[in-house]
Amino acid sequence: MTLRLVWASFLQRPGRSLLLLGGYALGVGVTIVLLSVGGALVEQARDKELVGGGDLIVLPAGIDLETLRTGGVGSMFYSIEQASLLYREVLAGTRFAERVAAAAPWIEDELLYLEADSGLVPISASATIPGLAERLDVAPTLVAGAWKDLEADRRWRDPTDAELYRSLDALHLPRGTAAGDSTWAEWHYFNVLLPHSGWLYLTYMIAGQVPDGRWGGRMLATRVEPGAAEQVYSEVAGSQEVVFAEGEPDLVIGASSVTIEDDGTYTLVARIPSETGGSPLTLDLRVAAGSRRYLPPVEIGGDGIVSGYTVPLLDARATGRLCEGSRCREVDGARTYHDHNWGTWGGVTWDWGQARAGGYSVLYGGVSGGDPDRTATGPRILHLTNEHGFAGIFSIRRLATWWPDGGDSRAAPDSISILATSGADSVGLKVEVGHSRATSVPVGAGGSAALFYQMRGAAVLSGRLRGSLVSATGDGFFETWGR
């Protein structure tokens, strides 16, 4: 009876019947495809041959899962940059603590060669951190011997404050094209906001043909108090007065030093003569992180430029004593920022800024060649952190510096405007410059000079981050070069 009714309906309206039948068949086909894809993804996520299993697998962009599983050439020699940052700040951090139960790094089926008496023997090697694999419930069955975390494993997943800051702040020796370059320089920079009395720029620098040529150290400090004359202090030290070691953060320049203590605090000691012959600056400060907000070491290069940068302390406090001659002041919990630069600096300019806006710490920057159009030679990024640590890294799409009308080539910028994006997220930073100082610095060939501006101003952060609106105000310090 049913078949007769269907056949009668088809004969009465054949066009409509065929359309409905085609739509039904298409729907069933799409459903089958989606179920097949979903089933394949579930099986791949559970496949222990595909990096241990689990509910979520993090891989480098562009890696083909099937090629990875079958061991094709596309799966070789890949790595995830800043993997320790990703693990500590995202997967094992507080931001997703209610959603991520366990996470572990994993290297699976890596091709290595063992040197034996018979020659090189290809072997397959895998690696993970034992304690983290056990938390993830994917630890292999132990046949013999011990399988437990090494001290290096612990430092990777959960370093102490001292271990973290010593690794971030390690000093370098110039290598490759930078070796023997007289423009090589490396420095620890601190910015201390002194309550009710301005702020202090403080730099511990080594520069020159380190370590076998003509090189030395320099201490530089500038105390700025709006409405009063700036006080500039500097001293040059020969190489025999400089003590440092590659891979370690501690630095001694004459009577001044930077030391990371066993509890992770920084001890800053300095005695620097005045450039104008006045009283020297002496200080003894202890700088401690307010929270673990940092930018790990990154290096960029191009056009003969070597440039490295890290920010161990985006949110820190300084306590101690600062004296200008017999005039001393106690410093108690002063807001402090610390970064660390290294590289070759002939003909190099940059845009840079750091601000505190609401609960966010904002950092942006980019290095440029010394040519007139200031073409960027590396990525320009905006780095965002909050109480959970790493919050996002964005590519700067537009960075505009606005100058006052009137044609005064020495006039400082009025404002800075930045737009940065990352996928569906975008943030904007607007800066109104309140105070600036200009320094003439040699840039480029022929000894030509350019004006280098250090500024302080009000900042407004706005945009969208992971689907939520961002709106915060604050202040910070910013740097740029003249037009």
Tab-separated table of C-alpha atoms in Angstrom:
chain	number	residue	atom	x	y	z
A	1	MET	CA	0.000	0.000	0.000
A	2	THR	CA	2.826	2.366	0.923
A	3	LEU	CA	4.654	1.740	-2.321
A	4	ARG	CA	1.464	2.423	-4.318
A	5	LEU	CA	0.989	5.769	-2.549
A	6	VAL	CA	4.629	6.754	-3.169
A	7	TRP	CA	4.396	5.796	-6.842
A	8	ALA	CA	1.112	7.695	-7.270
A	9	SER	CA	2.627	10.808	-5.638
A	10	PHE	CA	5.687	10.565	-7.884
A	11	LEU	CA	3.554	10.304	-11.041
A	12	GLN	CA	1.409	13.263	-9.976
A	13	ARG	CA	4.350	15.620	-9.123
A	14	PRO	CA	7.521	14.063	-10.563
A	15	GLY	CA	9.626	17.272	-10.443
A	16	ARG	CA	8.893	18.034	-6.809
A	17	SER	CA	9.438	14.397	-5.832
A	18	LEU	CA	12.864	14.270	-7.493
A	19	LEU	CA	13.900	17.545	-5.779
A	20	LEU	CA	12.875	16.248	-2.360
A	21	LEU	CA	14.595	12.929	-2.983
A	22	GLY	CA	17.814	14.678	-4.074
A	23	GLY	CA	17.800	16.949	-1.012
A	24	TYR	CA	17.280	13.985	1.294
A	25	ALA	CA	20.148	12.079	-0.353
A	26	LEU	CA	22.464	15.113	-0.081
A	27	GLY	CA	21.635	15.519	3.615
A	28	VAL	CA	22.348	11.866	4.326
A	29	GLY	CA	25.656	12.096	2.409
A	30	VAL	CA	26.813	15.192	4.313
A	31	THR	CA	25.912	13.538	7.620
A	32	ILE	CA	27.922	10.429	6.735
A	33	VAL	CA	30.964	12.558	5.776
A	34	LEU	CA	30.791	14.605	8.989
A	35	LEU	CA	30.479	11.486	11.131
A	36	SER	CA	33.451	9.933	9.316
A	37	VAL	CA	35.623	13.038	9.818
A	38	GLY	CA	34.601	13.300	13.447
A	39	GLY	CA	35.334	9.629	14.007
A	40	ALA	CA	38.745	9.962	12.362
A	41	LEU	CA	39.643	12.947	14.551
A	42	VAL	CA	38.596	11.082	17.689
A	43	GLU	CA	40.648	8.050	16.672
A	44	GLN	CA	43.666	10.223	15.885
A	45	ALA	CA	43.373	12.026	19.232
A	46	ARG	CA	43.321	8.636	20.999
A	47	ASP	CA	46.062	7.131	18.868
A	48	LYS	CA	49.136	6.720	21.077
A	49	GLU	CA	51.270	6.480	17.961
A	50	LEU	CA	50.243	10.074	17.314
A	51	VAL	CA	52.057	11.727	20.228
A	52	GLY	CA	50.602	10.047	23.266
A	53	GLY	CA	46.855	10.462	22.952
A	54	GLY	CA	44.705	12.823	25.002
A	55	ASP	CA	41.817	15.171	24.306
A	56	LEU	CA	43.915	17.942	22.738
A	57	ILE	CA	47.147	17.791	20.746
A	58	VAL	CA	49.146	20.967	20.022
A	59	LEU	CA	51.218	20.796	16.832
A	60	PRO	CA	53.106	23.364	14.726
A	61	ALA	CA	51.016	25.061	12.070
A	62	GLY	CA	51.060	23.249	8.728
A	63	ILE	CA	51.803	19.755	10.072
A	64	ASP	CA	49.717	17.060	8.347
A	65	LEU	CA	48.390	14.602	10.940
A	66	GLU	CA	48.418	11.522	8.729
A	67	THR	CA	51.922	12.264	7.472
A	68	LEU	CA	53.024	12.736	11.089
A	69	ARG	CA	51.518	9.390	12.108
A	70	THR	CA	53.020	7.453	9.225
A	71	GLY	CA	56.435	9.074	9.611
A	72	GLY	CA	56.697	10.843	6.248
A	73	VAL	CA	59.351	13.457	5.526
A	74	GLY	CA	56.901	16.245	6.353
A	75	SER	CA	56.900	15.108	9.988
A	76	MET	CA	60.673	15.435	10.460
A	77	PHE	CA	62.603	18.262	12.095
A	78	TYR	CA	59.622	20.222	13.367
A	79	SER	CA	59.470	22.015	16.696
A	80	ILE	CA	57.175	24.311	18.628
A	81	GLU	CA	58.868	27.619	19.379
A	82	GLN	CA	58.745	28.776	23.011
A	83	ALA	CA	57.283	25.404	24.030
A	84	SER	CA	58.134	25.954	27.700
A	85	LEU	CA	56.286	29.302	27.656
A	86	LEU	CA	53.270	27.634	26.032
A	87	TYR	CA	53.267	24.880	28.642
A	88	ARG	CA	53.784	27.040	31.747
A	89	GLU	CA	51.741	30.091	30.782
A	90	VAL	CA	48.872	28.512	28.816
A	91	LEU	CA	48.412	24.755	29.231
A	92	ALA	CA	49.524	24.527	32.879
A	93	GLY	CA	48.765	28.121	33.885
A	94	THR	CA	45.886	29.488	35.925
A	95	ARG	CA	43.894	30.747	32.923
A	96	PHE	CA	42.599	27.276	31.955
A	97	ALA	CA	43.095	25.517	35.297
A	98	GLU	CA	39.451	24.363	35.385
A	99	ARG	CA	39.603	22.965	31.836
A	100	VAL	CA	43.088	21.453	31.507
A	101	ALA	CA	43.738	18.535	33.851
A	102	ALA	CA	47.214	17.609	32.598
A	103	ALA	CA	49.579	18.355	29.735
A	104	ALA	CA	52.922	16.944	28.612
A	105	PRO	CA	55.474	17.728	25.902
A	106	TRP	CA	56.187	14.867	23.528
A	107	ILE	CA	58.659	13.956	20.797
A	108	GLU	CA	57.650	10.821	18.901
A	109	ASP	CA	59.632	8.671	16.472
A	110	GLU	CA	62.471	11.140	15.888
A	111	LEU	CA	65.200	9.973	13.522
A	112	LEU	CA	68.641	9.888	15.154
A	113	TYR	CA	71.936	8.253	14.241
A	114	LEU	CA	73.994	6.174	16.650
A	115	GLU	CA	77.737	6.087	16.042
A	116	ALA	CA	78.900	2.470	16.413
A	117	ASP	CA	81.989	0.496	15.452
A	118	SER	CA	80.189	-0.616	12.316
A	119	GLY	CA	79.324	2.968	11.365
A	120	LEU	CA	76.237	5.138	11.745
A	121	VAL	CA	73.096	3.238	12.723
A	122	PRO	CA	69.692	4.939	12.264
A	123	ILE	CA	67.465	4.684	15.334
A	124	SER	CA	64.028	5.902	16.320
A	125	ALA	CA	63.847	7.968	19.524
A	126	SER	CA	60.957	9.324	21.560
A	127	ALA	CA	60.946	11.579	24.589
A	128	THR	CA	58.686	13.187	27.160
A	129	ILE	CA	58.860	14.330	30.781
A	130	PRO	CA	58.083	11.259	32.951
A	131	GLY	CA	56.130	13.032	35.683
A	132	LEU	CA	53.929	14.874	33.194
A	133	ALA	CA	53.306	11.721	31.153
A	134	GLU	CA	52.118	9.973	34.325
A	135	ARG	CA	49.692	12.812	35.055
A	136	LEU	CA	48.379	12.433	31.522
A	137	ASP	CA	48.039	8.651	32.109
A	138	VAL	CA	50.136	7.782	29.056
A	139	ALA	CA	53.335	6.638	30.746
A	140	PRO	CA	54.907	3.609	29.053
A	141	THR	CA	55.239	0.300	30.877
A	142	LEU	CA	58.607	0.235	32.653
A	143	VAL	CA	60.449	-3.004	31.892
A	144	ALA	CA	63.632	-2.269	33.812
A	145	GLY	CA	65.566	0.560	35.403
A	146	ALA	CA	64.259	3.931	36.583
A	147	TRP	CA	62.053	6.354	34.704
A	148	LYS	CA	61.667	9.639	36.561
A	149	ASP	CA	62.132	13.355	36.046
A	150	LEU	CA	65.646	14.700	35.730
A	151	GLU	CA	66.604	18.013	37.268
A	152	ALA	CA	66.480	19.544	33.772
A	153	ASP	CA	62.893	18.278	33.405
A	154	ARG	CA	61.881	20.028	36.613
A	155	ARG	CA	63.515	23.287	35.506
A	156	TRP	CA	61.645	23.088	32.192
A	157	ARG	CA	58.194	22.562	33.683
A	158	ASP	CA	58.446	24.360	37.024
A	159	PRO	CA	61.558	26.530	37.480
A	160	THR	CA	62.118	28.525	40.638
A	161	ASP	CA	62.105	32.310	40.300
A	162	ALA	CA	65.900	32.367	40.348
A	163	GLU	CA	66.151	29.644	37.667
A	164	LEU	CA	63.609	31.378	35.452
A	165	TYR	CA	65.193	34.830	35.612
A	166	ARG	CA	68.731	33.509	35.234
A	167	SER	CA	67.732	31.663	32.072
A	168	LEU	CA	65.847	34.660	30.649
A	169	ASP	CA	68.584	37.152	31.520
A	170	ALA	CA	71.669	35.193	30.429
A	171	LEU	CA	74.447	37.269	28.861
A	172	HIS	CA	75.916	36.484	25.434
A	173	LEU	CA	79.115	36.514	23.441
A	174	PRO	CA	78.863	37.723	19.839
A	175	ARG	CA	78.792	34.848	17.332
A	176	GLY	CA	78.821	34.516	13.562
A	177	THR	CA	78.596	37.834	11.714
A	178	ALA	CA	78.489	39.704	15.038
A	179	ALA	CA	81.875	38.397	16.197
A	180	GLY	CA	84.433	41.194	16.132
A	181	ASP	CA	81.802	43.814	15.220
A	182	SER	CA	82.643	47.053	17.033
A	183	THR	CA	78.940	47.997	17.177
A	184	TRP	CA	78.116	44.995	19.377
A	185	ALA	CA	76.455	45.974	22.648
A	186	GLU	CA	74.473	44.239	25.394
A	187	TRP	CA	72.765	45.810	28.332
A	188	HIS	CA	70.513	45.373	31.351
A	189	TYR	CA	67.985	48.225	31.430
A	190	PHE	CA	65.822	49.210	34.404
A	191	ASN	CA	63.123	51.841	34.609
A	192	VAL	CA	62.140	52.784	38.166
A	193	LEU	CA	59.096	54.975	38.783
A	194	LEU	CA	59.931	57.020	41.895
A	195	PRO	CA	56.776	57.999	43.819
A	196	HIS	CA	56.220	61.776	43.820
A	197	SER	CA	59.683	62.451	42.367
A	198	GLY	CA	59.797	61.359	38.720
A	199	TRP	CA	61.605	58.294	37.469
A	200	LEU	CA	65.027	56.787	36.818
A	201	TYR	CA	66.477	55.293	33.625
A	202	LEU	CA	69.343	52.932	34.548
A	203	THR	CA	71.585	50.972	32.132
A	204	TYR	CA	74.423	48.478	32.703
A	205	MET	CA	76.156	48.040	29.321
A	206	ILE	CA	79.071	46.177	27.758
A	207	ALA	CA	80.064	47.077	24.196
A	208	GLY	CA	82.712	46.721	21.527
A	209	GLN	CA	84.697	43.801	20.151
A	210	VAL	CA	83.867	41.441	23.015
A	211	PRO	CA	85.841	39.500	24.261
A	212	ASP	CA	89.105	39.641	22.283
A	213	GLY	CA	89.227	43.154	20.857
A	214	ARG	CA	88.713	46.656	22.128
A	215	TRP	CA	85.718	46.652	24.450
A	216	GLY	CA	84.530	47.784	27.862
A	217	GLY	CA	81.580	48.681	30.038
A	218	ARG	CA	79.453	51.746	30.616
A	219	MET	CA	77.068	52.823	33.336
A	220	LEU	CA	74.369	55.318	32.394
A	221	ALA	CA	71.596	56.780	34.532
A	222	THR	CA	69.158	59.637	34.021
A	223	ARG	CA	66.893	60.912	36.770
A	224	VAL	CA	63.907	62.767	35.391
A	225	GLU	CA	61.685	64.957	37.548
A	226	PRO	CA	59.122	66.975	35.562
A	227	GLY	CA	59.581	70.675	36.169
A	228	ALA	CA	63.224	70.283	37.185
A	229	ALA	CA	66.493	69.914	35.288
A	230	GLU	CA	67.415	66.376	34.315
A	231	GLN	CA	70.344	64.804	36.126
A	232	VAL	CA	72.558	62.627	33.905
A	233	TYR	CA	75.205	60.266	35.258
A	234	SER	CA	77.650	58.149	33.273
A	235	GLU	CA	80.933	56.296	33.577
A	236	VAL	CA	83.058	54.272	31.168
A	237	ALA	CA	85.030	51.260	32.435
A	238	GLY	CA	87.786	49.309	30.697
A	239	SER	CA	87.417	45.615	30.003
A	240	GLN	CA	89.622	44.832	33.013
A	241	GLU	CA	86.915	46.362	35.233
A	242	VAL	CA	84.085	44.279	33.747
A	243	VAL	CA	83.173	40.819	35.056
A	244	PHE	CA	80.633	38.599	33.326
A	245	ALA	CA	80.235	35.052	31.988
A	246	GLU	CA	78.390	33.822	28.911
A	247	GLY	CA	75.131	32.130	29.904
A	248	GLU	CA	74.980	33.903	33.275
A	249	PRO	CA	73.054	37.105	34.095
A	250	ASP	CA	75.302	38.702	36.721
A	251	LEU	CA	77.332	41.689	35.556
A	252	VAL	CA	79.938	43.838	37.312
A	253	ILE	CA	81.082	47.166	35.847
A	254	GLY	CA	83.564	48.921	38.124
A	255	ALA	CA	81.797	49.708	41.393
A	256	SER	CA	78.338	48.854	39.956
A	257	SER	CA	76.681	45.472	39.579
A	258	VAL	CA	73.541	43.460	38.778
A	259	THR	CA	73.069	40.188	40.672
A	260	ILE	CA	70.194	37.696	40.761
A	261	GLU	CA	69.906	36.245	44.257
A	262	ASP	CA	68.861	32.701	45.174
A	263	ASP	CA	65.291	33.849	45.911
A	264	GLY	CA	64.946	35.365	42.431
A	265	THR	CA	65.278	39.021	43.425
A	266	TYR	CA	67.672	41.361	41.635
A	267	THR	CA	70.226	43.345	43.621
A	268	LEU	CA	71.227	46.571	41.856
A	269	VAL	CA	74.287	48.431	43.098
A	270	ALA	CA	75.610	51.535	41.371
A	271	ARG	CA	77.957	54.456	41.943
A	272	ILE	CA	78.007	56.730	38.877
A	273	PRO	CA	79.635	60.177	38.536
A	274	SER	CA	77.609	63.134	37.301
A	275	GLU	CA	78.233	64.235	33.708
A	276	THR	CA	78.181	67.886	34.846
A	277	GLY	CA	80.626	67.462	37.711
A	278	GLY	CA	77.998	67.454	40.445
A	279	SER	CA	77.415	64.859	43.139
A	280	PRO	CA	77.482	61.207	42.068
A	281	LEU	CA	74.480	58.907	42.019
A	282	THR	CA	74.636	55.955	44.383
A	283	LEU	CA	71.945	53.335	44.770
A	284	ASP	CA	71.310	50.004	46.409
A	285	LEU	CA	68.009	48.482	45.302
A	286	ARG	CA	66.364	45.086	45.496
A	287	VAL	CA	63.955	44.441	42.634
A	288	ALA	CA	61.381	41.634	42.966
A	289	ALA	CA	58.744	40.464	40.487
A	290	GLY	CA	55.183	41.428	41.365
A	291	SER	CA	53.941	38.608	39.120
A	292	ARG	CA	55.435	36.326	36.472
A	293	ARG	CA	54.876	38.563	33.485
A	294	TYR	CA	57.704	38.266	30.990
A	295	LEU	CA	58.721	38.043	27.346
A	296	PRO	CA	61.127	35.133	26.669
A	297	PRO	CA	64.308	35.745	24.646
A	298	VAL	CA	63.746	36.328	20.933
A	299	GLU	CA	66.256	37.055	18.184
A	300	ILE	CA	65.743	38.676	14.814
A	301	GLY	CA	68.141	39.432	12.012
A	302	GLY	CA	68.414	40.710	8.492
A	303	ASP	CA	70.410	43.219	6.436
A	304	GLY	CA	73.489	42.515	8.553
A	305	ILE	CA	71.680	43.244	11.835
A	306	VAL	CA	71.766	40.924	14.833
A	307	SER	CA	69.229	41.872	17.504
A	308	GLY	CA	68.083	40.000	20.614
A	309	TYR	CA	65.597	41.020	23.266
A	310	THR	CA	63.954	39.700	26.409
A	311	VAL	CA	61.849	41.236	29.181
A	312	PRO	CA	62.255	39.263	32.417
A	313	LEU	CA	60.306	41.771	34.534
A	314	LEU	CA	57.203	43.428	33.118
A	315	ASP	CA	55.726	43.827	36.592
A	316	ALA	CA	58.216	44.382	39.397
A	317	ARG	CA	58.788	46.485	42.530
A	318	ALA	CA	61.993	48.107	43.793
A	319	THR	CA	62.908	48.717	47.430
A	320	GLY	CA	66.058	50.298	48.830
A	321	ARG	CA	67.942	53.581	48.827
A	322	LEU	CA	68.917	56.098	46.157
A	323	CYS	CA	71.246	59.043	46.808
A	324	GLU	CA	72.431	62.056	44.809
A	325	GLY	CA	75.363	63.191	46.852
A	326	SER	CA	74.096	63.641	50.397
A	327	ARG	CA	70.470	63.893	49.264
A	328	CYS	CA	69.015	60.430	49.802
A	329	ARG	CA	65.539	58.993	49.446
A	330	GLU	CA	64.078	55.676	50.497
A	331	VAL	CA	62.422	53.637	47.770
A	332	ASP	CA	59.631	51.323	48.896
A	333	GLY	CA	57.721	49.241	46.369
A	334	ALA	CA	58.407	51.515	43.373
A	335	ARG	CA	56.990	50.224	40.085
A	336	THR	CA	59.882	48.850	38.023
A	337	TYR	CA	60.404	47.451	34.534
A	338	HIS	CA	63.465	45.498	33.340
A	339	ASP	CA	64.520	44.392	29.868
A	340	HIS	CA	67.698	43.103	28.254
A	341	ASN	CA	69.053	43.778	24.745
A	342	TRP	CA	71.974	42.420	22.747
A	343	GLY	CA	73.156	42.660	19.171
A	344	THR	CA	74.855	44.877	16.601
A	345	TRP	CA	73.624	48.452	16.602
A	346	GLY	CA	75.262	50.189	13.656
A	347	GLY	CA	72.594	52.129	11.750
A	348	VAL	CA	69.722	50.704	13.832
A	349	THR	CA	66.612	52.484	15.089
A	350	TRP	CA	63.489	51.179	16.768
A	351	ASP	CA	60.000	51.844	18.069
A	352	TRP	CA	59.314	50.559	21.568
A	353	GLY	CA	56.929	51.018	24.443
A	354	GLN	CA	55.712	49.454	27.651
A	355	ALA	CA	52.642	50.404	29.657
A	356	ARG	CA	50.425	49.282	32.486
A	357	ALA	CA	46.734	49.636	31.576
A	358	GLY	CA	44.265	48.332	34.146
A	359	GLY	CA	45.160	44.696	34.796
A	360	TYR	CA	47.207	44.424	31.587
A	361	SER	CA	50.916	44.882	30.951
A	362	VAL	CA	51.520	45.973	27.354
A	363	LEU	CA	54.787	45.720	25.438
A	364	TYR	CA	55.384	46.580	21.793
A	365	GLY	CA	58.374	47.052	19.539
A	366	GLY	CA	60.170	46.579	16.252
A	367	VAL	CA	63.704	47.120	14.936
A	368	SER	CA	64.425	49.119	11.772
A	369	GLY	CA	67.414	49.839	9.597
A	370	GLY	CA	68.994	53.276	9.757
A	371	ASP	CA	67.736	54.321	6.309
A	372	PRO	CA	65.484	57.397	6.092
A	373	ASP	CA	62.239	55.467	5.566
A	374	ARG	CA	62.998	53.283	8.633
A	375	THR	CA	62.013	50.041	6.949
A	376	ALA	CA	61.450	47.325	9.559
A	377	THR	CA	63.953	44.457	9.379
A	378	GLY	CA	62.068	42.151	11.739
A	379	PRO	CA	58.585	41.540	13.099
A	380	ARG	CA	56.779	44.314	14.931
A	381	ILE	CA	54.798	42.781	17.741
A	382	LEU	CA	52.550	43.735	20.637
A	383	HIS	CA	52.786	41.424	23.658
A	384	LEU	CA	49.990	41.342	26.237
A	385	THR	CA	50.006	39.846	29.747
A	386	ASN	CA	47.678	39.972	32.746
A	387	GLU	CA	47.241	38.268	36.117
A	388	HIS	CA	47.295	34.853	34.402
A	389	GLY	CA	50.579	35.613	32.643
A	390	PHE	CA	50.719	35.413	28.844
A	391	ALA	CA	47.496	36.768	27.309
A	392	GLY	CA	48.364	37.156	23.631
A	393	ILE	CA	50.904	38.184	21.025
A	394	PHE	CA	49.808	40.313	18.077
A	395	SER	CA	51.308	41.460	14.785
A	396	ILE	CA	51.365	45.247	14.484
A	397	ARG	CA	49.461	46.241	11.340
A	398	ARG	CA	49.748	49.985	11.819
A	399	LEU	CA	52.055	52.081	13.996
A	400	ALA	CA	51.580	55.816	13.510
A	401	THR	CA	53.512	58.546	15.300
A	402	TRP	CA	51.868	61.966	15.269
A	403	TRP	CA	54.042	65.069	15.369
A	404	PRO	CA	53.009	68.649	16.157
A	405	ASP	CA	52.422	71.094	13.304
A	406	GLY	CA	54.864	73.919	12.716
A	407	GLY	CA	57.841	72.195	11.130
A	408	ASP	CA	60.083	72.131	14.215
A	409	SER	CA	62.307	69.107	13.496
A	410	ARG	CA	63.233	68.838	17.193
A	411	ALA	CA	59.638	68.777	18.415
A	412	ALA	CA	58.709	65.548	20.215
A	413	PRO	CA	55.726	63.452	19.113
A	414	ASP	CA	52.258	64.389	20.360
A	415	SER	CA	50.831	60.881	20.290
A	416	ILE	CA	51.273	57.316	19.103
A	417	SER	CA	48.592	55.025	17.660
A	418	ILE	CA	48.914	51.252	17.199
A	419	LEU	CA	46.635	48.611	15.709
A	420	ALA	CA	47.641	44.967	16.213
A	421	THR	CA	45.843	41.759	15.248
A	422	SER	CA	46.008	38.021	15.848
A	423	GLY	CA	43.390	35.925	14.078
A	424	ALA	CA	39.963	37.182	15.115
A	425	ASP	CA	41.448	39.255	17.971
A	426	SER	CA	42.579	42.846	17.614
A	427	VAL	CA	43.783	45.476	20.057
A	428	GLY	CA	44.553	49.152	19.760
A	429	LEU	CA	46.905	51.254	21.878
A	430	LYS	CA	46.730	55.048	21.934
A	431	VAL	CA	49.379	57.093	23.722
A	432	GLU	CA	49.215	60.781	24.616
A	433	VAL	CA	52.764	61.975	25.248
A	434	GLY	CA	53.125	63.968	28.469
A	435	HIS	CA	56.903	64.252	28.860
A	436	SER	CA	59.782	63.690	26.438
A	437	ARG	CA	63.535	64.030	26.214
A	438	ALA	CA	65.576	64.077	23.021
A	439	THR	CA	69.151	62.842	22.571
A	440	SER	CA	71.240	63.241	19.422
A	441	VAL	CA	72.675	59.832	18.485
A	442	PRO	CA	74.942	58.876	15.519
A	443	VAL	CA	73.033	56.685	13.065
A	444	GLY	CA	74.116	55.323	9.688
A	445	ALA	CA	77.197	55.864	7.602
A	446	GLY	CA	79.140	59.122	7.537
A	447	GLY	CA	78.491	59.916	11.195
A	448	SER	CA	75.010	61.328	10.543
A	449	ALA	CA	72.939	61.878	13.687
A	450	ALA	CA	69.271	61.418	14.538
A	451	LEU	CA	67.158	62.429	17.500
A	452	PHE	CA	66.224	59.645	19.873
A	453	TYR	CA	63.107	60.356	21.972
A	454	GLN	CA	62.325	58.862	25.377
A	455	MET	CA	58.771	59.640	26.437
A	456	ARG	CA	56.277	59.101	29.212
A	457	GLY	CA	52.556	59.352	28.611
A	458	ALA	CA	48.996	58.205	29.208
A	459	ALA	CA	47.861	55.015	27.459
A	460	VAL	CA	44.461	53.666	26.406
A	461	LEU	CA	44.135	49.961	25.529
A	462	SER	CA	41.034	48.775	23.672
A	463	GLY	CA	39.893	45.944	21.433
A	464	ARG	CA	38.714	42.355	21.576
A	465	LEU	CA	40.511	39.386	23.087
A	466	ARG	CA	39.094	35.827	22.843
A	467	GLY	CA	35.609	37.170	22.257
A	468	SER	CA	35.635	39.657	25.154
A	469	LEU	CA	35.960	43.425	24.984
A	470	VAL	CA	39.130	45.012	26.362
A	471	SER	CA	39.058	48.568	27.678
A	472	ALA	CA	41.667	49.897	30.099
A	473	THR	CA	43.677	53.026	30.802
A	474	GLY	CA	47.066	53.584	32.348
A	475	ASP	CA	50.515	54.981	31.620
A	476	GLY	CA	53.925	53.938	30.434
A	477	PHE	CA	57.234	54.727	28.767
A	478	PHE	CA	57.876	54.887	25.024
A	479	GLU	CA	60.760	55.371	22.581
A	480	THR	CA	61.050	56.428	18.946
A	481	TRP	CA	63.384	58.246	16.582
A	482	GLY	CA	63.025	61.598	14.866
A	483	ARG	CA	61.437	62.214	11.485
